[in-house]
XYZ file of C-alpha atoms in Angstrom:
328
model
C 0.000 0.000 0.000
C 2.830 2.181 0.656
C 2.775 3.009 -3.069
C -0.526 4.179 -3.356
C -0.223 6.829 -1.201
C -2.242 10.075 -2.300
C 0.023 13.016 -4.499
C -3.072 15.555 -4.033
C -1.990 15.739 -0.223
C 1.558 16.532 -1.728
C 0.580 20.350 -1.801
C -0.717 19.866 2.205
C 2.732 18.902 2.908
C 5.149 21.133 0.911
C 2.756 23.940 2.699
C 2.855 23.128 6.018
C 6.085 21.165 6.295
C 7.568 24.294 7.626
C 4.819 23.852 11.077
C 7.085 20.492 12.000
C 8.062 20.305 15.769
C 9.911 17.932 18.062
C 7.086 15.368 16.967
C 7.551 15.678 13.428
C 11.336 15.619 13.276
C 11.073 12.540 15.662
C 9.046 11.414 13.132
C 10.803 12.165 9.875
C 13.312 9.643 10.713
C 11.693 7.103 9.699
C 8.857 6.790 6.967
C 5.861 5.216 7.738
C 6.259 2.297 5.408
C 9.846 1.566 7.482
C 7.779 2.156 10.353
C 5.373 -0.432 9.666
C 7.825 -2.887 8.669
C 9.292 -2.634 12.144
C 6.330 -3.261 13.838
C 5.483 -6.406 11.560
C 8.649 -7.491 12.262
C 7.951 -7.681 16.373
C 4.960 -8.788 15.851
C 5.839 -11.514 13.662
C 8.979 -12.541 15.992
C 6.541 -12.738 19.119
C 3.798 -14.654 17.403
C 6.331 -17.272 16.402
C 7.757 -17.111 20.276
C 4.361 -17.888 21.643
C 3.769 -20.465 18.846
C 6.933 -22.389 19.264
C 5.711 -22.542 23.473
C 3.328 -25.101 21.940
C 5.366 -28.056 22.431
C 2.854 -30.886 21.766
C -1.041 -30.926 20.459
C -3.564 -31.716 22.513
C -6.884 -32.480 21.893
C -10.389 -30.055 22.767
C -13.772 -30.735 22.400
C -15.713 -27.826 20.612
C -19.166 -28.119 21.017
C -20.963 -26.130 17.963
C -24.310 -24.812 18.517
C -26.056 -23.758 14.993
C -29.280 -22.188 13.742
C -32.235 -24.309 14.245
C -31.020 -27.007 16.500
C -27.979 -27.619 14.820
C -25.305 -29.617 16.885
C -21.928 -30.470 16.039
C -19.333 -32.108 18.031
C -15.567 -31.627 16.742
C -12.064 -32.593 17.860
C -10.012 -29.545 17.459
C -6.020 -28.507 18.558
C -6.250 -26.451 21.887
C -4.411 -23.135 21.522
C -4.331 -23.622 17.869
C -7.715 -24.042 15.955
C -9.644 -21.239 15.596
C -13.487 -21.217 15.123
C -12.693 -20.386 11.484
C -11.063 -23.692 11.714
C -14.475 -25.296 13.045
C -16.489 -23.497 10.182
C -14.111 -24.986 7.751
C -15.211 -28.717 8.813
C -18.749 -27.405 9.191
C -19.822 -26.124 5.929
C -18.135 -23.628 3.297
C -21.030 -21.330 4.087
C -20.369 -20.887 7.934
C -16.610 -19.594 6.825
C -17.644 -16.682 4.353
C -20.737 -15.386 6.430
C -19.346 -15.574 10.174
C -18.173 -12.537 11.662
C -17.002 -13.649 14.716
C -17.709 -15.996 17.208
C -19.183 -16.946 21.232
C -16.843 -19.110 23.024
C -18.815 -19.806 26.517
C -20.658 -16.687 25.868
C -18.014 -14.519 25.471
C -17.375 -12.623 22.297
C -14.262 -14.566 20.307
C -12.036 -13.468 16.878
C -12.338 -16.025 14.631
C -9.150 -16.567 14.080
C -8.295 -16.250 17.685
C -6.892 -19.820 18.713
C -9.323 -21.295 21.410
C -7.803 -22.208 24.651
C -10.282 -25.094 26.082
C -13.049 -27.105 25.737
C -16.226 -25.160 24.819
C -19.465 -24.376 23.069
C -19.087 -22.494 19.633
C -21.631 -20.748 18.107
C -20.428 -18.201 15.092
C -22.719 -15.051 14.595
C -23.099 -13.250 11.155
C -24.602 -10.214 10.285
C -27.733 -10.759 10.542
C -28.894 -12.601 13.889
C -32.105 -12.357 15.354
C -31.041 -12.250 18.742
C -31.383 -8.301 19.752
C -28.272 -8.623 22.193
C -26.451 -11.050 19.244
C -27.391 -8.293 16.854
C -25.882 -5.895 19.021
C -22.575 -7.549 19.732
C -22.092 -7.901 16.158
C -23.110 -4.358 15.137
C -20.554 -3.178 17.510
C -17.505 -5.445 16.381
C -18.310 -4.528 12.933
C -18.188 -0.922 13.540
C -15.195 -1.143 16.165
C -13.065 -2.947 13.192
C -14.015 -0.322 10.932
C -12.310 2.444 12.725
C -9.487 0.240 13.082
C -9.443 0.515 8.867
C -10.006 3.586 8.997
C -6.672 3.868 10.704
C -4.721 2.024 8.765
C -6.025 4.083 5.534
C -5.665 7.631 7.119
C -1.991 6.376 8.208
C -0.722 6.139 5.055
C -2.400 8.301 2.866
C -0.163 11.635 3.208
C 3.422 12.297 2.006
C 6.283 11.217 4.069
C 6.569 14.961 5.347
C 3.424 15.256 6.591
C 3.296 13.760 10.196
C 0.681 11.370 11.146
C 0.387 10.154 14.269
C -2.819 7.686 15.006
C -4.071 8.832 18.857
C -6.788 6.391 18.890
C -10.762 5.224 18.012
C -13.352 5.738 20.684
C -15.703 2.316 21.971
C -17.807 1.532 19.006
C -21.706 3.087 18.971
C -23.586 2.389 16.285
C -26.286 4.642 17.353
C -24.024 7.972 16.733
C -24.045 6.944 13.064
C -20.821 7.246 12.348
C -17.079 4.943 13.040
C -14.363 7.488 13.910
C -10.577 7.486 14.224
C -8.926 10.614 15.768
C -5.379 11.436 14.242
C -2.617 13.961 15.238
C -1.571 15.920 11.858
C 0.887 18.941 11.392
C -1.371 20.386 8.982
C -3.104 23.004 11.019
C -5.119 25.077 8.879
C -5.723 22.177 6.268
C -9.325 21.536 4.781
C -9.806 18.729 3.075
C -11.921 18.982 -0.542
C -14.274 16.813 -1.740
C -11.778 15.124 -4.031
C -9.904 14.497 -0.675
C -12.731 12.264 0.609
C -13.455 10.714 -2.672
C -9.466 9.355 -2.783
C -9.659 8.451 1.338
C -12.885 6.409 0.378
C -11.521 5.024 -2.670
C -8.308 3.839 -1.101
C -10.314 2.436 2.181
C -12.547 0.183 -0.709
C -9.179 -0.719 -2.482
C -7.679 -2.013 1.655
C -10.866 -4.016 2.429
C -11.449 -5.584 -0.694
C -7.902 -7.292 -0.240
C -9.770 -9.626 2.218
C -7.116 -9.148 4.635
C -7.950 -11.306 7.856
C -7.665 -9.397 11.584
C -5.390 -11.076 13.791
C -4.716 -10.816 17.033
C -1.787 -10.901 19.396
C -1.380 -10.188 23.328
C 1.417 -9.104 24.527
C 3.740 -8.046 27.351
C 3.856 -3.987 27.452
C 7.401 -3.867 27.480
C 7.083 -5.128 23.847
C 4.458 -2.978 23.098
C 6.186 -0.092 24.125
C 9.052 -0.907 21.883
C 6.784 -1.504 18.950
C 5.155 1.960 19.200
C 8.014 3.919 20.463
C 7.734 5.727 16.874
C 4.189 6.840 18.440
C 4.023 9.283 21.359
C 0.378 8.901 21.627
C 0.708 4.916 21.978
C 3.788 5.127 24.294
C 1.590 7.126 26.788
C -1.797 5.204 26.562
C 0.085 1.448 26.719
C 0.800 1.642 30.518
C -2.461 2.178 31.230
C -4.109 -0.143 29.058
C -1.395 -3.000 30.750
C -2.728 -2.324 34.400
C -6.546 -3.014 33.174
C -5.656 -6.342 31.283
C -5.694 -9.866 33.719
C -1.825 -9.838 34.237
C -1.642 -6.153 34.762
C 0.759 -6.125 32.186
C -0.555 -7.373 28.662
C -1.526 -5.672 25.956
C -3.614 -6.196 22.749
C -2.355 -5.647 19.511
C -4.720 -6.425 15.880
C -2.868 -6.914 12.816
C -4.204 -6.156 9.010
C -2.496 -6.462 6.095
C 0.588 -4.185 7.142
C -0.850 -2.082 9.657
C -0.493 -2.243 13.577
C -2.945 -0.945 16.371
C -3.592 -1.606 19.776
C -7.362 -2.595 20.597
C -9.326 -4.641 23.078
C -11.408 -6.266 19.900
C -13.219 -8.384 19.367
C -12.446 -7.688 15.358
C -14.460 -9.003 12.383
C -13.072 -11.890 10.822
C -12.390 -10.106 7.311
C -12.275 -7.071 5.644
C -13.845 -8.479 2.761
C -16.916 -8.432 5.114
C -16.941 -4.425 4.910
C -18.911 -3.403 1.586
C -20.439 0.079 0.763
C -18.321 2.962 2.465
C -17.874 6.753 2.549
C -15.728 8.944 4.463
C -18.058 11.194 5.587
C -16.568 14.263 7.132
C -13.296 15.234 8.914
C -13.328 17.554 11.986
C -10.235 19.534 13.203
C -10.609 19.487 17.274
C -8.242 20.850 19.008
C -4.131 20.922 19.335
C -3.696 19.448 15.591
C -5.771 16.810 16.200
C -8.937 15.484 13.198
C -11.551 13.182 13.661
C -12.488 11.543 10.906
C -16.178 10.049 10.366
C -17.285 7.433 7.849
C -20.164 4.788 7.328
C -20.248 1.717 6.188
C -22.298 -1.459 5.386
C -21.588 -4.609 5.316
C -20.305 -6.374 2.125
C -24.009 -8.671 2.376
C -26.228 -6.120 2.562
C -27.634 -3.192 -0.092
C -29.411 -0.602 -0.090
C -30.018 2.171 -2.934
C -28.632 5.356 -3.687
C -30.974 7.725 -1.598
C -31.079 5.378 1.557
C -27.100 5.365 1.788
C -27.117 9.271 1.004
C -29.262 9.445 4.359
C -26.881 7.782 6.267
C -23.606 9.985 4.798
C -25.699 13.024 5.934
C -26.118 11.573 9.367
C -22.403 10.320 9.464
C -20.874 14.282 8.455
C -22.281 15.321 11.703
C -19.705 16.009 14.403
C -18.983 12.256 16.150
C -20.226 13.063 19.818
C -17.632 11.010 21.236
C -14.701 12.221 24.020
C -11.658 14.359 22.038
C -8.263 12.970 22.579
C -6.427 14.947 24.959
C -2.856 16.369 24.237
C -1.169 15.107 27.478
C 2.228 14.333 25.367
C 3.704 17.450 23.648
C 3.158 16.615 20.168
């Protein structure tokens, strides 16, 4: 992706390249495709670390509970299979429609390794269970902030800083997914061919049918992954002491982009269909929000019912503002 990124923002930065400060030099000494590669390459080493801690298989029971009845019992790897794994030796179906799973009641990646014995059931988007419906309408939104991320991060020139401060909890009801981003391009506004390129290039990401995957890990290696990110290096502390160990954090991989997030994620991007970036806010201290809306890839509507949702989704995200605690 790193070649795709947008010359119309070229202008932005010759402009306001002049506005760097400690943050942007820090910055500038690395781009953010070398940037990216380092943090693949952690996260890479450390999934192979935990993977090689496997030293023998054993054998789970995952108890799969369908639509109308439907029971399946299946021998599976314990810390390896996923529940994509279990869709695969349920039906072909099950793998292209599920967007993520319940293991014991609790909200599971699907491609997320299970730990245990259990009960499966895999939810797609269209359950009739209100509180189902509701789990699933929030992952799906939650991951699309997270791609809205990895878009917005790589979509200016080299000398135009962008820092990625973070995505507030996903609600569905302010009608709009949001990712807030530091930029050193205070007086920018972006034109309408700006969000036509941003929307193009976050249909060009998802149709890759890149797969989320998830990684915990200890913050010290966090820290060192996002040292490049001032934002990150502050928040990853506190994120540690709320995990179980008081020291672990989440990280979600996509294709070659990086974030920290509690999850639960959707199990593709090829899930995400119909999108628009709807508006982009400057807040405060260099900081944008920026708003889009989406549907999933499985269901339509026309032309006048998705223009109703872009008009909702350009209204100001009511969600908290990032706060400048690190001088950016």
């Amino acid at each position: 992706m790193a070649g795709t990124r947008f010359q119309f923002f070229s202008t932005f930065s010759r402009q306001f390249s002049s506005l760097g400060n400690a943050h942007s030099a820090q910055s500038s000494k690395l781009s953010i495709g070398d940037i990216r590669q380092k943090r693949l390459d952690i996260f890479n080493q450390e999934l192979k670390r935990q993977q090689s801690l496997i030293s023998r298989l054993e054998k789970i029971e995952v108890n799969y509970q369908g639509f109308n009845d439907e029971t399946v019992t299946l021998i599976m790897n314990k810390g390896v299979s996923t529940p994509y794994n279990c869709a695969q030796h349920i039906s072909e179906l099950l793998t292209k429609k599920s967007v993520v799973a319940e293991i014991n009641g609790e909200v599971w990646d699907m491609h997320r390794p299970i730990p245990s014995d259990c009960t499966l059931k895999l939810l797609h988007m269209k359950p009739e269970d209100p509180q189902q419906a509701a789990l699933v309408n929030k992952t799906f939104w939650r991951s699309c902030s997270f791609l809205l991320g990895a878009v917005v991060e790589n979509s200016f020139q080299d000398d135009v800083s962008v820092t990625l401060h973070s995505f507030p909890p996903a609600n569905v009801r302010s009608g709009s997914f949001v990712h807030d981003v530091h930029l050193n391009l205070d007086s920018w506004a972006p034109s309408q061919n700006d969000f036509r390129q941003i929307a193009a290039s976050f249909q060009k990401f998802v149709r890759n049918g890149f797969i989320f995957q998830r990684l915990d890990i200890d913050s010290s290696l966090a820290l060192k992954m996002f040292e490049d990110n001032i934002f990150k290096t502050e928040q990853i502390p506190h994120i540690a002491t709320k995990s179980n160990s008081g020291r672990s954090v989440t990280v979600y991989r996509i294709g070659d982009h990086i974030d920290i997030s509690r999850g639960p994620m959707i199990a593709s991007s090829s899930l995400v269909g119909r999108c628009s970036i709807a508006a982009i806010h400057k807040l405060d201290s260099g900081f944008y929000r920026f708003q889009g809306v989406a549907l999933p890839s499985d269901i339509y509507v026309n032309h006048f019912a998705f223009g109703i949702l872009e008009s909702r989704a350009r209204n100001m995200n009511p969600a908290r503002t990032p706060e400048l605690n690190a001088k950016a």
